[in-house]
Short mmCIF file of the C-alpha atoms (twelve columns), coordinates in Angstrom:
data_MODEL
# 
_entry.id   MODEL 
# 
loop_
_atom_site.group_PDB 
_atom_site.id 
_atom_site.type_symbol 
_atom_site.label_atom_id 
_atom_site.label_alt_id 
_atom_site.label_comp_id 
_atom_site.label_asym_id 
_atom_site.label_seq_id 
_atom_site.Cartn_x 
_atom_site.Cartn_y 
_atom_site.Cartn_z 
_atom_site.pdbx_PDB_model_num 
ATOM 1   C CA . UNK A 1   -46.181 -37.428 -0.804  1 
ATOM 2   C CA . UNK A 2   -42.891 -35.475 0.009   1 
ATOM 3   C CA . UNK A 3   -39.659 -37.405 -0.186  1 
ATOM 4   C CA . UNK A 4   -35.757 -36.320 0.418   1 
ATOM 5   C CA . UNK A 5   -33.838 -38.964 -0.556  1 
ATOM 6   C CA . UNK A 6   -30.274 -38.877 0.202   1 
ATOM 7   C CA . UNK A 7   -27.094 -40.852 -1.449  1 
ATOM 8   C CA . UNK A 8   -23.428 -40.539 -1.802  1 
ATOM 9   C CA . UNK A 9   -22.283 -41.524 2.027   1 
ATOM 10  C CA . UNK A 10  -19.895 -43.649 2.185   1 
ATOM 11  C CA . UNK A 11  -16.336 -44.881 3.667   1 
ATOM 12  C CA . UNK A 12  -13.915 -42.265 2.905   1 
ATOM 13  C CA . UNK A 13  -9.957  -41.826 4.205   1 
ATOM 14  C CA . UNK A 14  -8.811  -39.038 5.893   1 
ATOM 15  C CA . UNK A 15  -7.968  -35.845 2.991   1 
ATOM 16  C CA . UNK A 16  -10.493 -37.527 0.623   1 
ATOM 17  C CA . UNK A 17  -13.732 -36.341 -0.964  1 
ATOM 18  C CA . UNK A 18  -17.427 -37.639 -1.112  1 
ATOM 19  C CA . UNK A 19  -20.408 -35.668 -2.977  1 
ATOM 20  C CA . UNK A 20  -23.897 -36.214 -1.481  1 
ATOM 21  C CA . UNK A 21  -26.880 -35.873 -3.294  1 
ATOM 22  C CA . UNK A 22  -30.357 -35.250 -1.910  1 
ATOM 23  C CA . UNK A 23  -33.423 -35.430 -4.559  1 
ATOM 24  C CA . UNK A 24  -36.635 -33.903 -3.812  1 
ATOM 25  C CA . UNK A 25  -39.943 -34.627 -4.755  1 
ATOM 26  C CA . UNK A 26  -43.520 -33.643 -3.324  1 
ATOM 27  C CA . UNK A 27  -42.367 -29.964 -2.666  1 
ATOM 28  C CA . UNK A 28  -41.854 -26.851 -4.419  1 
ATOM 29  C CA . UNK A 29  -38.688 -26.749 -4.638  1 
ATOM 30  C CA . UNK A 30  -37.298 -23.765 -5.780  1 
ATOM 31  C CA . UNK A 31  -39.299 -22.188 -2.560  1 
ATOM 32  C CA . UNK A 32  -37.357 -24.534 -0.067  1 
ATOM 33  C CA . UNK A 33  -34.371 -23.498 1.887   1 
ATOM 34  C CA . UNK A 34  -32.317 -26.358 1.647   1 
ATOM 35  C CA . UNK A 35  -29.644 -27.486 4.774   1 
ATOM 36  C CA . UNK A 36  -27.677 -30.648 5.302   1 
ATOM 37  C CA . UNK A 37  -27.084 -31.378 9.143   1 
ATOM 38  C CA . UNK A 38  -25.307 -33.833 10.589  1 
ATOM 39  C CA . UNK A 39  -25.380 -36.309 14.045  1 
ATOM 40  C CA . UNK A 40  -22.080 -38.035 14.876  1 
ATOM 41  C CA . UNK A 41  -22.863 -41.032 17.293  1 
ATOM 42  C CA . UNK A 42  -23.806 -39.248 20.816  1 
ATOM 43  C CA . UNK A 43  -23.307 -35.810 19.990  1 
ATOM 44  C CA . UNK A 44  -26.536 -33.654 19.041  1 
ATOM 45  C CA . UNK A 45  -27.759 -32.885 15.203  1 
ATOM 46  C CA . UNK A 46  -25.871 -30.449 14.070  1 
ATOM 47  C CA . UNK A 47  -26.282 -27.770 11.126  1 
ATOM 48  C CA . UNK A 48  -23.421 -27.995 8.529   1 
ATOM 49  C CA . UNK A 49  -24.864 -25.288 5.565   1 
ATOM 50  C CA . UNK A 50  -27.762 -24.018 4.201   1 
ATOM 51  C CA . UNK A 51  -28.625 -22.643 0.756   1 
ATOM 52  C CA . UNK A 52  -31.892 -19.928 0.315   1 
ATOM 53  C CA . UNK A 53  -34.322 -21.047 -1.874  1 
ATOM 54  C CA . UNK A 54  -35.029 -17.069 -2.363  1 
ATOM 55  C CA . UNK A 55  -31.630 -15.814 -4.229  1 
ATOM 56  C CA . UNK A 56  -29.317 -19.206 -3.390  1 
ATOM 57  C CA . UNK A 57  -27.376 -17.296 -0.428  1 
ATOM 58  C CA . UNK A 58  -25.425 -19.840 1.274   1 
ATOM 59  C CA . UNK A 59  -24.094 -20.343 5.230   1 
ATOM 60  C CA . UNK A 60  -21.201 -22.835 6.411   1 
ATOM 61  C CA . UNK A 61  -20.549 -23.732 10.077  1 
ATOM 62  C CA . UNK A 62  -17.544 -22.872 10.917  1 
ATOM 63  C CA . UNK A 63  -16.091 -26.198 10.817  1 
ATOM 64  C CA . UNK A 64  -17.220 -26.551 7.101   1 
ATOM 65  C CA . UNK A 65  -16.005 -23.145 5.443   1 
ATOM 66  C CA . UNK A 66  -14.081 -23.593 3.027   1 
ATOM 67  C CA . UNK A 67  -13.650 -27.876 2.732   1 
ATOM 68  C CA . UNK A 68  -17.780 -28.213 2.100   1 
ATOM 69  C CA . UNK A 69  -19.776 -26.450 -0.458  1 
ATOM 70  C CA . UNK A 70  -23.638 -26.596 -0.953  1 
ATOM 71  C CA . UNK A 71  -25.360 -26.183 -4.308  1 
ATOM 72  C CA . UNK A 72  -28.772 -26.646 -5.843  1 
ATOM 73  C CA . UNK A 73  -29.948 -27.556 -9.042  1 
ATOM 74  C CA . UNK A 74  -33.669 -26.247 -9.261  1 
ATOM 75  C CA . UNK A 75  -34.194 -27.767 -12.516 1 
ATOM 76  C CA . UNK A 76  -33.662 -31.160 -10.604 1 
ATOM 77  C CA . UNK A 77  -34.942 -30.563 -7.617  1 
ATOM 78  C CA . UNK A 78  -31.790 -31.276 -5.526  1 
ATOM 79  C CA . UNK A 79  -29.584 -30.075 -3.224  1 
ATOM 80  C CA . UNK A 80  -25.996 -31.214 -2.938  1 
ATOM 81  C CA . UNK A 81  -22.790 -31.179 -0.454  1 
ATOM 82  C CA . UNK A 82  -19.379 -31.318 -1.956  1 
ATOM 83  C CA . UNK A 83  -17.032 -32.177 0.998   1 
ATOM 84  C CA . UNK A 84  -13.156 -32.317 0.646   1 
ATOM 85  C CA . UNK A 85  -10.508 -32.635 2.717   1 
ATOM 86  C CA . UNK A 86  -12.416 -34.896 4.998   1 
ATOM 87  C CA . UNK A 87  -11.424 -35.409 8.835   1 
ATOM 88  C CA . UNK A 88  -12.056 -38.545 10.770  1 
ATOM 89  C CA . UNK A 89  -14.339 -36.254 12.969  1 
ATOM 90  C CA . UNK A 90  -16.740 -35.902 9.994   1 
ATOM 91  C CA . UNK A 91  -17.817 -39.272 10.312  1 
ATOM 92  C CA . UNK A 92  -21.766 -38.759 10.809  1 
ATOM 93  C CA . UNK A 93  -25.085 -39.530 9.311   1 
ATOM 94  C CA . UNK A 94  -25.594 -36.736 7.011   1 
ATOM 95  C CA . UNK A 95  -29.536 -35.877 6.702   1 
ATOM 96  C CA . UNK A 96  -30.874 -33.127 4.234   1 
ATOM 97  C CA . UNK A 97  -33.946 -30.755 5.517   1 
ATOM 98  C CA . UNK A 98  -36.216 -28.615 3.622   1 
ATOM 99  C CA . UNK A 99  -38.137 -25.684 4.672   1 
ATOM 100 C CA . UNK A 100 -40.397 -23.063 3.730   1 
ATOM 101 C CA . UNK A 101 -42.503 -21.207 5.935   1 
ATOM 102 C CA . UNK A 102 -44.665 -23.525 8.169   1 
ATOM 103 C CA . UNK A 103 -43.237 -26.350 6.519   1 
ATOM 104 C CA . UNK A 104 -40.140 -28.748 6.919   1 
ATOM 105 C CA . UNK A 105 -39.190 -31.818 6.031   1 
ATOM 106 C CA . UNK A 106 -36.086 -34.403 6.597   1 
ATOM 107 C CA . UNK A 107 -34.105 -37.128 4.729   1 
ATOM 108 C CA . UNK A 108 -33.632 -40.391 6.261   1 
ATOM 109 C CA . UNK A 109 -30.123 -39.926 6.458   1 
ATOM 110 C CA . UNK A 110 -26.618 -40.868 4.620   1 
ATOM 111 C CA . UNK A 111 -23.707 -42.105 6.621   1 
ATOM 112 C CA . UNK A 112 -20.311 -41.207 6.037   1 
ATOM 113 C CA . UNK A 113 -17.240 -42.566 7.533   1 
ATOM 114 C CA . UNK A 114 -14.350 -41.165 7.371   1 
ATOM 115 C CA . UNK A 115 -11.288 -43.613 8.236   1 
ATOM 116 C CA . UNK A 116 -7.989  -44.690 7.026   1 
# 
């Protein structure tokens, strides 16, 4: 059974930091690309950054170069987002995908608020 369990949402203020975790299991991991999106409420899912399962190449949307940074740890199976120097307009549920060829998977989603 293939799981993606996020954690490390939360209620942040504005300029502050949060690390989220997502831990894998069910999958081969080290095949995965790993992304984090993100879905404010009524705006669409949106892609935030990716990391290649292949050689660990990363991507940013522009809105996240240079405040977020995506890592994995294939040892643990799990993918992480560092963000600092949160905005108010980062407030979203933060989900964590997987895929690999004709597969894909999704997280249930983390929320994180950010608010003074």
């Amino acid at each position: 059974q293939v799981q993606l369990v996020e954690s490390g949402g939360g209620l942040v203020q504005p300029g502050g930091s949060l690390r989220l975790s997502c831990s894998t299991s069910g999958i081969m991991f080290k095949f995965y690309n790993m992304a984090w999106f993100r879905q404010a409420p009524g705006h669409q899912r949106e892609l935030v950054a990716t990391i290649s399962g292949r050689d660990g190449s990363t991507n940013y949307a522009e809105y996240a170069k240079g405040r977020f940074t995506i890592s994995r740890d294939n040892a643990k199976d799990t993918v992480y987002l560092q963000m600092d120097s949160l905005k108010p307009e980062d407030t979203a549920v933060y989900y964590c995908n997987a895929e690999w060829r004709r597969f894909e998977y999704w997280g249930q989603g983390t929320q994180v608020t950010v608010s003074s």
